[in-house]
XYZ file of C-alpha atoms in Angstrom:
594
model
C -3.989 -8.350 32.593
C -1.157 -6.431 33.429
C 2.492 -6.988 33.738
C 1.999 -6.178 37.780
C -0.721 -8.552 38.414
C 0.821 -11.598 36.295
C 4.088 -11.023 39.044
C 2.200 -11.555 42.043
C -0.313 -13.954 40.843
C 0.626 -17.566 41.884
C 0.234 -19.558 38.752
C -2.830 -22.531 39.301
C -0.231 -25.470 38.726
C 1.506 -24.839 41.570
C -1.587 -25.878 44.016
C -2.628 -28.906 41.684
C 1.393 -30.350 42.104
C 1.694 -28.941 45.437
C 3.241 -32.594 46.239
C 6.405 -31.421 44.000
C 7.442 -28.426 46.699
C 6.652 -30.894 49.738
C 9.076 -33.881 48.722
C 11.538 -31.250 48.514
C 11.095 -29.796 51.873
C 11.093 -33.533 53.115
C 14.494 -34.026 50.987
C 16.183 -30.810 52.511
C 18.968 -29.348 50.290
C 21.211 -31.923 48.652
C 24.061 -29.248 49.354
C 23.335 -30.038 52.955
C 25.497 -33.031 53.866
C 22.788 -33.785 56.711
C 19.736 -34.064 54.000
C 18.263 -37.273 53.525
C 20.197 -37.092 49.916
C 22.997 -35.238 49.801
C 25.646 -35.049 47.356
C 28.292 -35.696 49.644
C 26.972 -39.015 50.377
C 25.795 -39.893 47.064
C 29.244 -39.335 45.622
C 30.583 -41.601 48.533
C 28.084 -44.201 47.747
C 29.257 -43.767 43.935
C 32.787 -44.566 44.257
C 32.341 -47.725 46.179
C 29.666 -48.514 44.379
C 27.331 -49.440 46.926
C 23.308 -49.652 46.294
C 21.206 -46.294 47.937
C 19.375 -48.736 50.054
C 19.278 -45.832 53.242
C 18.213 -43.002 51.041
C 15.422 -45.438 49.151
C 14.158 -46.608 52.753
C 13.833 -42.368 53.530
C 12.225 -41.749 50.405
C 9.550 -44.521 51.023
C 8.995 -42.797 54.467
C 7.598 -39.931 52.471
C 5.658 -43.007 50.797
C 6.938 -42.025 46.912
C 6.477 -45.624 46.499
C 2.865 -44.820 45.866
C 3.302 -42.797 43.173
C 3.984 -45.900 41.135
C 0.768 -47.252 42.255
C -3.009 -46.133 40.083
C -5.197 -43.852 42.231
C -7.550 -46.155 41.672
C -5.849 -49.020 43.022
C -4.944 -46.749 46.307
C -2.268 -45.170 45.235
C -1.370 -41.721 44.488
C -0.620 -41.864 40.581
C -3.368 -39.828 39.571
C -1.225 -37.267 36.635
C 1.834 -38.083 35.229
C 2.358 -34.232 34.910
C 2.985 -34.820 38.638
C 5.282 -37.784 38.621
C 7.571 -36.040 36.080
C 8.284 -33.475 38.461
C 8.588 -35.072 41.394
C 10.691 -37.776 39.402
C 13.017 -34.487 38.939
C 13.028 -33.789 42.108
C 15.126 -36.872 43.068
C 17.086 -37.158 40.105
C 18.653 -33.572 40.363
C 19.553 -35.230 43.777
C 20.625 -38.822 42.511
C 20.579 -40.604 38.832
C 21.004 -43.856 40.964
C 18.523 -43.597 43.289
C 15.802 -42.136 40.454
C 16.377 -44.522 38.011
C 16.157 -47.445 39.812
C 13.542 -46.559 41.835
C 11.396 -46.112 39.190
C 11.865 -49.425 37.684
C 9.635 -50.748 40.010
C 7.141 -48.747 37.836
C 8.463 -50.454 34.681
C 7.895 -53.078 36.352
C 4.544 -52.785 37.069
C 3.246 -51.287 34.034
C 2.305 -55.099 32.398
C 0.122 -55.435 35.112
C -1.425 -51.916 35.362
C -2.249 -52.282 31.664
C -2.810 -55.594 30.863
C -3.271 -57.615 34.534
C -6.133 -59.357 36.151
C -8.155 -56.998 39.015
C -6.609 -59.949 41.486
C -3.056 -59.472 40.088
C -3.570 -55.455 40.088
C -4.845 -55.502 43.527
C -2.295 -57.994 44.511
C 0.541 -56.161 42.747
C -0.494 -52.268 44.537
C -0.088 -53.916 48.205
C 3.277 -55.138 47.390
C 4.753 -51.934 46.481
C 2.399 -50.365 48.844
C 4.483 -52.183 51.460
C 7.882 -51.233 49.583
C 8.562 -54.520 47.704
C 10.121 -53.718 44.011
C 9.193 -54.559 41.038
C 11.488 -54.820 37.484
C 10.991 -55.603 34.260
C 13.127 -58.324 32.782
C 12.575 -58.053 28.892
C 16.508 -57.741 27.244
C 18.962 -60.785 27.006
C 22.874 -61.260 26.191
C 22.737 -62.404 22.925
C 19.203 -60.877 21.614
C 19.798 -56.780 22.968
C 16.885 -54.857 21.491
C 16.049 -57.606 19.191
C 13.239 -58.471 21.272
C 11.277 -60.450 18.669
C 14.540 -63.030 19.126
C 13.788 -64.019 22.986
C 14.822 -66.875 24.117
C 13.695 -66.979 27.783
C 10.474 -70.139 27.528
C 7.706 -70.769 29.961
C 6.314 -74.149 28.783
C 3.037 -75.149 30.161
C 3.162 -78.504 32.509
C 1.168 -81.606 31.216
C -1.599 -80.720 33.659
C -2.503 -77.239 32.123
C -2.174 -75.290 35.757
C 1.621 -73.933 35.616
C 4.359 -73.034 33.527
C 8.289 -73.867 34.134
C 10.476 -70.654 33.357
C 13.906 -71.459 31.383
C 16.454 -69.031 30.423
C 18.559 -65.888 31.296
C 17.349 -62.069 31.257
C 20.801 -59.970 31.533
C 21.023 -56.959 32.139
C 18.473 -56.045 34.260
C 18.099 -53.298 36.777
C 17.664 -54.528 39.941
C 17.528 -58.264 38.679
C 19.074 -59.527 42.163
C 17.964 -56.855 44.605
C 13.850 -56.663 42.867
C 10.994 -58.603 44.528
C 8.781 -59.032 41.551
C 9.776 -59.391 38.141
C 7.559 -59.287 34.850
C 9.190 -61.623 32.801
C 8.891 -61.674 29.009
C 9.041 -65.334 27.661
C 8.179 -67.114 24.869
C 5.057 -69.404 25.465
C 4.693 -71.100 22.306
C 6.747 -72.032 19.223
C 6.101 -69.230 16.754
C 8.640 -66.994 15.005
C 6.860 -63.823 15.131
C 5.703 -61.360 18.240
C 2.768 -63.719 19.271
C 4.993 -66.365 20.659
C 5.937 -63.576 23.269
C 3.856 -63.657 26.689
C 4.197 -61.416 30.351
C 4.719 -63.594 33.508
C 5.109 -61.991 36.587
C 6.767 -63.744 39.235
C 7.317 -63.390 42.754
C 10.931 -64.321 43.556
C 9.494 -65.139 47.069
C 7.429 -68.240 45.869
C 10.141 -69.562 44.019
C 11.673 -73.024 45.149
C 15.693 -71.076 45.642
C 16.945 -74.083 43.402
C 14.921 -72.995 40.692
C 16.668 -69.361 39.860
C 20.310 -67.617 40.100
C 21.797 -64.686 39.816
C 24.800 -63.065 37.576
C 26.880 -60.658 39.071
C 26.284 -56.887 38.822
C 27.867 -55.313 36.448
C 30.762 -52.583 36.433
C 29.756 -49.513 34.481
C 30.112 -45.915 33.244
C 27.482 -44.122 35.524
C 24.708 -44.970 38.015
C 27.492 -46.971 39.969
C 25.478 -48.132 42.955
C 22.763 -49.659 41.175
C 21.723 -53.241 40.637
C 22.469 -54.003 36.784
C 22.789 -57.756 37.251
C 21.162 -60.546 35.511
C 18.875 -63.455 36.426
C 18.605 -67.069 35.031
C 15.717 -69.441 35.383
C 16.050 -73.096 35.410
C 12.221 -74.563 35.147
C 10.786 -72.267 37.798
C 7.108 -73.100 38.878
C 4.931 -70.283 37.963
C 1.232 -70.724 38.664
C -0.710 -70.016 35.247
C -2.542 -67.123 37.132
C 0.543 -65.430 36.719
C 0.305 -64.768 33.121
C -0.564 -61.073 32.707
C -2.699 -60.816 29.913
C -3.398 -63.086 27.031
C -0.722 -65.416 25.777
C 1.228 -63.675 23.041
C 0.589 -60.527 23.967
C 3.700 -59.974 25.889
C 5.381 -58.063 22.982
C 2.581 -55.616 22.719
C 2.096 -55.216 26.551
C 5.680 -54.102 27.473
C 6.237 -51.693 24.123
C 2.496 -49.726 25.625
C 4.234 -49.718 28.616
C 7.075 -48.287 27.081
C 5.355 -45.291 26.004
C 5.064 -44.141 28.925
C 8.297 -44.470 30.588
C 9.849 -42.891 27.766
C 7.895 -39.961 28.444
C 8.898 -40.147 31.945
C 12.355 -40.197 31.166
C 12.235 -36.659 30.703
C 12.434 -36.344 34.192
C 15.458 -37.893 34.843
C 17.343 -36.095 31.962
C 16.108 -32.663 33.002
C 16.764 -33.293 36.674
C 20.559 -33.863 35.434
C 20.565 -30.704 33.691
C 19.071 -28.839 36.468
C 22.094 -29.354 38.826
C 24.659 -29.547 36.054
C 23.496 -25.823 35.345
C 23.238 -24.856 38.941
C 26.539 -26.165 39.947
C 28.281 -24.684 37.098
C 26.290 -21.220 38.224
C 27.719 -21.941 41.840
C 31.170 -21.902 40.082
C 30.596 -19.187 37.606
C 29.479 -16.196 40.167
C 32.179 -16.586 41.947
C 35.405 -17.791 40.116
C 37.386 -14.513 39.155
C 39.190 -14.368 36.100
C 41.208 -11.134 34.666
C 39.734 -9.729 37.250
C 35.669 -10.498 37.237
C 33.446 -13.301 37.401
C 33.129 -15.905 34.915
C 29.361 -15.180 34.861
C 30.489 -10.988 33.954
C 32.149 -12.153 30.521
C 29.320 -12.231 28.115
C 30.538 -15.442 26.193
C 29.968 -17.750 29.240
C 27.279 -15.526 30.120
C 25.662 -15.679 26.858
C 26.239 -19.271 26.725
C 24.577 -20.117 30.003
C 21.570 -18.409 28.851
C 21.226 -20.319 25.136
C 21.565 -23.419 27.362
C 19.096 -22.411 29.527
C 16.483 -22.222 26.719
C 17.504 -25.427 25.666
C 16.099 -26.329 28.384
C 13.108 -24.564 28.745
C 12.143 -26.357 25.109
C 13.010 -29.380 26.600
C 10.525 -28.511 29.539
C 8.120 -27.424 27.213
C 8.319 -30.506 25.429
C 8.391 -32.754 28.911
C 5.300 -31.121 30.595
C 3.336 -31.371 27.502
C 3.633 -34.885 26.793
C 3.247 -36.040 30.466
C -0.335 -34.391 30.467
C -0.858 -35.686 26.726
C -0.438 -39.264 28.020
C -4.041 -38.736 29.910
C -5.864 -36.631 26.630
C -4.355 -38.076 23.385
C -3.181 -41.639 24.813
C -3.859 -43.257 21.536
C -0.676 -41.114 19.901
C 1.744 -42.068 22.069
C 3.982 -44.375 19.641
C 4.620 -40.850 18.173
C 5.141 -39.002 21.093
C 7.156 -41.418 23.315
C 9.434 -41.786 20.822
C 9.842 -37.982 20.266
C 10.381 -37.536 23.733
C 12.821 -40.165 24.343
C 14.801 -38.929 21.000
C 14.780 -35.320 21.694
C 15.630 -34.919 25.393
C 18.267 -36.770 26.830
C 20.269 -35.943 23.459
C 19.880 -32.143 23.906
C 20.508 -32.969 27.441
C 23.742 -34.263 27.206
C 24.907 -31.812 24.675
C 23.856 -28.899 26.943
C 25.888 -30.787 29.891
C 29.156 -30.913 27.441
C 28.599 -27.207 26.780
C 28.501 -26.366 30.176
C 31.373 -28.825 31.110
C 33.770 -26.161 28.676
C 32.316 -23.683 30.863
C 33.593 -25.412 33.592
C 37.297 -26.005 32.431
C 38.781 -28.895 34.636
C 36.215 -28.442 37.616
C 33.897 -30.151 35.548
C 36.760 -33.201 35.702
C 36.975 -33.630 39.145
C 35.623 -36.090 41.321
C 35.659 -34.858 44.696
C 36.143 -30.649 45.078
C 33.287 -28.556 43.485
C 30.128 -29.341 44.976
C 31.636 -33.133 46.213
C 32.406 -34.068 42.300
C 28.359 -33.273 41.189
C 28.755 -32.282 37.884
C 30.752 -35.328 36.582
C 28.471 -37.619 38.749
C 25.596 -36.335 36.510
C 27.569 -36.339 33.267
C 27.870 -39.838 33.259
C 25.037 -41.105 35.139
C 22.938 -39.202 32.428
C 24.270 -40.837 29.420
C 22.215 -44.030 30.462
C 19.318 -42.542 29.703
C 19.538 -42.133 26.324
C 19.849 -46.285 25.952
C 17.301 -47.838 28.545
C 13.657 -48.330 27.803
C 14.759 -47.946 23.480
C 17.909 -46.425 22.667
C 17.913 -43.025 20.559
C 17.725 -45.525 17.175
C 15.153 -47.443 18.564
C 13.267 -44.496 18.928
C 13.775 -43.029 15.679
C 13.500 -45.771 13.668
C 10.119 -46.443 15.399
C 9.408 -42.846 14.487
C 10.361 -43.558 10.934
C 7.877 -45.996 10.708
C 5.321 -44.097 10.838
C 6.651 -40.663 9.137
C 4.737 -41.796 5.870
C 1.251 -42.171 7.788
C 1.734 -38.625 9.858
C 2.356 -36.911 6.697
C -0.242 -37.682 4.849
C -2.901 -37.337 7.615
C -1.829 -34.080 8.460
C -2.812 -32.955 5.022
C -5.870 -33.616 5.768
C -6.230 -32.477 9.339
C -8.193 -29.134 9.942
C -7.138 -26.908 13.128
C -10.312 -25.737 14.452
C -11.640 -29.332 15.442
C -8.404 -29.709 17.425
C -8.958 -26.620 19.951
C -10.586 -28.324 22.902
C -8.066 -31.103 22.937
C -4.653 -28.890 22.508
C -6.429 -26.561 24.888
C -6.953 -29.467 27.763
C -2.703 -30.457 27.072
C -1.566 -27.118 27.361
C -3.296 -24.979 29.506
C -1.621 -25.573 32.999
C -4.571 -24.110 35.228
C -6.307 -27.615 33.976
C -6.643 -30.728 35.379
C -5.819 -33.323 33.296
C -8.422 -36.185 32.537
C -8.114 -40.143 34.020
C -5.267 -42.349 31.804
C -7.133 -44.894 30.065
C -4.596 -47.710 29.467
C -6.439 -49.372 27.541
C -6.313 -46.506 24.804
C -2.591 -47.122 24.644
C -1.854 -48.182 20.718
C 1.263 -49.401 18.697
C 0.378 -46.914 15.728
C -0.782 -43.552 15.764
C -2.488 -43.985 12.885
C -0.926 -41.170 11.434
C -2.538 -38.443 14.478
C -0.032 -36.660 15.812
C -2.529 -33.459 17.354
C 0.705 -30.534 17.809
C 1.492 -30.611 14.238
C -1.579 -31.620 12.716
C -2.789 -28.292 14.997
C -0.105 -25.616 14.720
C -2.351 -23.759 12.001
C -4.397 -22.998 14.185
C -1.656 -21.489 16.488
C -1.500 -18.791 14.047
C -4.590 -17.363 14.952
C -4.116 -17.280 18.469
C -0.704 -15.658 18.372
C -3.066 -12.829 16.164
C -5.236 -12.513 19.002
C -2.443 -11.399 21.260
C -1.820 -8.220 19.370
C -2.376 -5.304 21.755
C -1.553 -7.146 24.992
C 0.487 -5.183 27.547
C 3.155 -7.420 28.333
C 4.345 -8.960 24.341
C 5.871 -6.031 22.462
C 5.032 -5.847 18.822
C 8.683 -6.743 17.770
C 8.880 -9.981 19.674
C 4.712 -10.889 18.514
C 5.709 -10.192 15.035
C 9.148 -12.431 15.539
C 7.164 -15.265 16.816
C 4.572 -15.122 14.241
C 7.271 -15.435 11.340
C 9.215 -18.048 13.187
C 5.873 -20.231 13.099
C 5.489 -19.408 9.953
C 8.848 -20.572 9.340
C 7.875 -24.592 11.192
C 5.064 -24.430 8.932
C 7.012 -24.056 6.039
C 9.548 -26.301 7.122
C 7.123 -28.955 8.326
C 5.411 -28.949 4.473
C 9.145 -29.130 3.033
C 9.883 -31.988 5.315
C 6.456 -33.991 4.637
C 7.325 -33.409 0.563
C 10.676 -34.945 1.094
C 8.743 -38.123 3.251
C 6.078 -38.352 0.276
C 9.414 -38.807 -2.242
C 11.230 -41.785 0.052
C 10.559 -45.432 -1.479
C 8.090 -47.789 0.207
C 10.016 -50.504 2.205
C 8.857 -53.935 2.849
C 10.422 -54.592 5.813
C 10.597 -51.998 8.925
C 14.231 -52.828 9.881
C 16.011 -51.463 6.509
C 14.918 -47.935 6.658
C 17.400 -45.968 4.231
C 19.123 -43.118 6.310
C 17.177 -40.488 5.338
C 14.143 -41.747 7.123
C 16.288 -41.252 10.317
C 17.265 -38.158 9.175
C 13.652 -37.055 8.520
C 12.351 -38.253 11.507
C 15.212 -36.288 13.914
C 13.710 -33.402 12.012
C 10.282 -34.316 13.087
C 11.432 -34.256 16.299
C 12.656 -31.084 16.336
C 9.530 -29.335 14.795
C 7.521 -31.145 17.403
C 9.162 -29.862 19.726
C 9.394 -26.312 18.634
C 5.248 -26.236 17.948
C 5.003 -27.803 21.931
C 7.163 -24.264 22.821
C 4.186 -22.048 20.842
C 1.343 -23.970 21.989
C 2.679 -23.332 25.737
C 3.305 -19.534 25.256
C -0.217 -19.483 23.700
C -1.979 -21.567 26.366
C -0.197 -19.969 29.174
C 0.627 -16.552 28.459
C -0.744 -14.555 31.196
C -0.049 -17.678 33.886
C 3.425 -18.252 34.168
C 5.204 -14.701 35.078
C 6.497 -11.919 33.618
C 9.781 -13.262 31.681
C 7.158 -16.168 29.926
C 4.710 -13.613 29.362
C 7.116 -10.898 27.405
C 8.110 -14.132 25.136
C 11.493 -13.124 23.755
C 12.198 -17.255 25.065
C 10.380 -18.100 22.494
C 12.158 -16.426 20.126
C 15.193 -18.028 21.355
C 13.704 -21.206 21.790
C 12.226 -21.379 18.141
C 15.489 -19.644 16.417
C 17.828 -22.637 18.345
C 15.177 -25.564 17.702
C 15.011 -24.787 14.122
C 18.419 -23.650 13.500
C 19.054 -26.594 11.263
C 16.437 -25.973 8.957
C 17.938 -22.367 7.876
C 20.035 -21.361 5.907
C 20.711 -17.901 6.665
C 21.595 -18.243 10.797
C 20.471 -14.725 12.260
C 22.230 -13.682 15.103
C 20.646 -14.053 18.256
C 19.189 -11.077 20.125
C 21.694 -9.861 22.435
C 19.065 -8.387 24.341
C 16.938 -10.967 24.629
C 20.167 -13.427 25.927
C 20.968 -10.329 28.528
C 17.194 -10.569 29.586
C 17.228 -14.479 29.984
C 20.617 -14.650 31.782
C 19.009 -11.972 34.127
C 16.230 -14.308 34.540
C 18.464 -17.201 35.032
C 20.578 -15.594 37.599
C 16.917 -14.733 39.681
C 15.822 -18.547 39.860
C 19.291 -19.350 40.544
C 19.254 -17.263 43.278
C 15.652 -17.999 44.595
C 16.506 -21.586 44.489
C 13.687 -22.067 42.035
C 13.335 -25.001 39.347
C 15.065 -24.328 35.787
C 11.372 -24.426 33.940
C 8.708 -22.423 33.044
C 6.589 -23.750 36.409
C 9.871 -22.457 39.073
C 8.784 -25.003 41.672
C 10.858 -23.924 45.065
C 13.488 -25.959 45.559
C 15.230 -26.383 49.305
C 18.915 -25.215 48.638
């Protein structure tokens, strides 16, 4: 295929998420101060800290709230592929409107995984009529400590109800949700079976029987509803248990694994208009006497943070479709996703906010204060739904296990499965909930695969649009992960056994932030491979790849090459097109309305 044909062909992705380009035609440009979101009115709504209820009531119009119901339920949740853009969509908009929308789906994740048909059914024509949903799982004195929870629902002498005690703080949208899936201890063990889901419906609650504490000032993501909610022996019909008693532990840390994929969506919605407000700045700010954007440092620098995030995207679209095929390795996953992204998200924000200089301080002059909305509404994400330590010592965990399976993992039998995650002309298959684990049981299919990458990066010799320098540079760079991943799985053999999960020595965390990183570099190959004559001429050529790999596994060399200044001339070229096009920072360029 030749370079000519791969620029006019539209890539298949873009007519299976055609829902992505319509919300944002419904949306209008945020720059527009008439659009259903704007910035202008989001940063208004920021500093007086008042809750998006105008611009939630719009979006519903365009019925998003559907999204967070199963297509099988009547909803339109049918790939999470799809939901991870579209949840980008509004957060490049809003962090506060994004984040707490999507609760509801938090929220109703017990029930889609672990509910009663009645309760499911029940549950989809609620939020099908715009009622919200939350998930009320942390508490003041326990945090992550989940195990500790104090919250009861004791069962009443007749057997047919239970009587909710106890405080959940803080909760999104404690005071302003509808529903609430409650986690509660139901019996009088000391381990996770004592934990069970309850979801109750604040609307047949006696009032006397429940209270609110008041929302809480923070950092970022002003507007929203981060209360709290205390129970004082609230009737709760025993239908109302989601699930089997004790299982509440298990339930919400499934459902977990898939809103920390998710979350990938709100961190690289951030980025997106952190980069394209700096660009707005950067083309046309003059300094001894030419644009920001003509000095090759900032230049340069706008381009390496670019292909952060084009790693990051890499990583993002891949697990969302991985969630359908490999749902079973999702403790893995999750957690890589959730550790990866919104870190190198918020360090690509800093390095743009140098670019920047004091715009990047101000609330109200470049593009109504944006950039410093985004800053700190993004630094959220890293701590909801498992903070970054969470995350990697749940990782840790499991290092051992992943290890030694991989040893014994062969490539070839993985094909069809890597092939069905990364090729973007496919559909991906139904999510089976029920395939949703708490170990991966050492399977983790990108590394246990990228062997087999080799091969297909040989079979690309020849083609038209790679040149031999850049092929041959890819090929030793994933080399290089494969070296790197066998020095890292030595070093995991050598660590001492632990008895007990929560005193990890810090090199397990260490190790497993590497993991992360050579995940994510082997999600970058498998996409070129998958995709390489789909997704446009600057994919195709791969010199982002180089760049990608070279930054991903910059910690693992010694000897740093210099990047190619070339190749960062060619990318900030490429940059500066979908800036101007108003097109998506990824490798699918979605048109945006700006």
């Amino acid at each position: 295929m030749s370079v000519d044909i791969i620029k006019i062909q539209r890539p298949t992705i873009f007519d299976r998420l055609v829902a992505v380009e319509e919300l944002e035609e419904f949306l209008k440009s945020p720059f527009d101060e008439s659009s259903v979101v704007s910035f202008k009115k989001s940063a208004e709504l920021d500093e007086n800290e008042i809750f998006p209820y105008q611009e939630i009531e719009e979006l519903h119009k365009w019925r998003y709230n559907e999204y967070y119901i199963p297509e099988q339920l009547g909803g339109k949740l049918k790939s999470f592929e799809e939901l991870l853009f579209l949840t980008r969509s509004i957060s490049r908009r809003d962090l506060s409107i994004s984040i707490t929308d999507a609760h509801t789906l938090l929220g109703a994740l017990p029930v889609w995984i672990a509910g009663s048909e009645e309760q499911k059914q029940e549950l989809a024509k609620e939020i099908r009529n715009s009622r919200s949903a939350c998930l009320a799982v942390t508490e003041r004195s326990h945090g992550s400590d989940l195990n500790a929870n104090g919250v009861c629902a004791v069962k009443t002498d007749d057997n047919t109800n239970y009587l909710l005690t106890g405080e959940k703080w803080p909760i999104n949208k404690a005071t302003l949700s509808d529903i609430l899936c409650v986690l509660a201890k139901t019996n009088d063990k000391k381990d996770s079976r004592s934990l069970s889901i309850l979801m109750v419906d604040k609307e047949k609650l006696s009032p006397d029987t429940y209270a609110y504490q008041p929302k809480i000032n923070t950092l970022g993501i002003k507007g929203c509803d981060i209360s709290g909610i205390v129970f004082n022996k609230a009737v709760l019909s025993k239908n109302m248990l989601v699930g089997k008693e004790g299982a509440g532990l298990e339930i919400t840390l499934k459902g977990f694994q898939i809103t920390r994929t998710l979350c990938a969506g709100l961190s690289l919605g951030a980025v997106d208009t952190a980069l394209r407000t700096t660009l707005n700045f950067v083309l046309k700010r003059q300094l001894y006497g030419k644009t920001v954007f003509d000095i090759q440092h900032s230049r340069h620098t706008l381009a390496k943070i670019f292909i952060d995030i084009i790693s990051c995207d890499c990583l993002a679209i891949a697990s969302s479709r991985g969630l359908h095929e490999i749902t079973s390795q999702f403790s893995v996953w999750s957690a890589i996703v959730k550790n990866y992204i919104p870190q190198k998200v918020e360090q690509s924000i800093h390095e743009l906010s140098v670019i920047l200089g004091s715009r990047f301080y101000f609330r109200d002059d470049h593009d109504h204060g944006v950039f410093q909305k985004m800053m700190r509404d993004n630094s959220i994400i890293s701590l909801f739904d498992g903070s970054t330590i969470i995350n990697k010592h749940s990782l840790s965990l499991q290092l051992k296990f992943l290890a030694k399976k991989r040893a014994k993992s062969t490539g070839i039998e993985l094909e069809k499965t890597l092939e069905n995650i990364f090729s973007l002309n496919k559909e991906v298959s139904d999510i089976d909930y029920n395939k949703l684990d708490l170990f991966s049981k050492g399977n983790n299919i990108v590394l246990q695969g990228i062997e087999f990458a080799l091969s297909k990066l040989g079979n690309l010799k020849g083609k038209n649009s790679v040149s031999p320098k850049t092929l041959s540079e890819i090929l030793n760079l994933t080399i290089d992960l494969i070296s790197n991943l066998m020095d890292l799985e030595n070093k995991v053999d050598k660590l001492p056994v632990v008895e007990s999960g929560h005193n990890l020595e810090t090199e397990y965390f260490d190790l497993a932030q590497s993991y992360c990183k050579l995940h994510t570099a082997a999600t970058s190959v498998f996409m070129w491979v998958y995709n390489q004559e789909e997704l446009g001429e600057y994919f195709s050529k791969g010199e982002w790849l180089v760049l990608s790999l070279q930054r991903t596994l910059d910690s693992f060399t010694i000897y740093k090459k210099e990047l190619d200044k070339e190749y960062l001339e060619n990318t900030a070229k490429h940059l500066l097109t979908l800036h101007t096009e108003g097109k998506l920072f990824s490798i699918t360029p979605f048109q945006l309305s700006n």
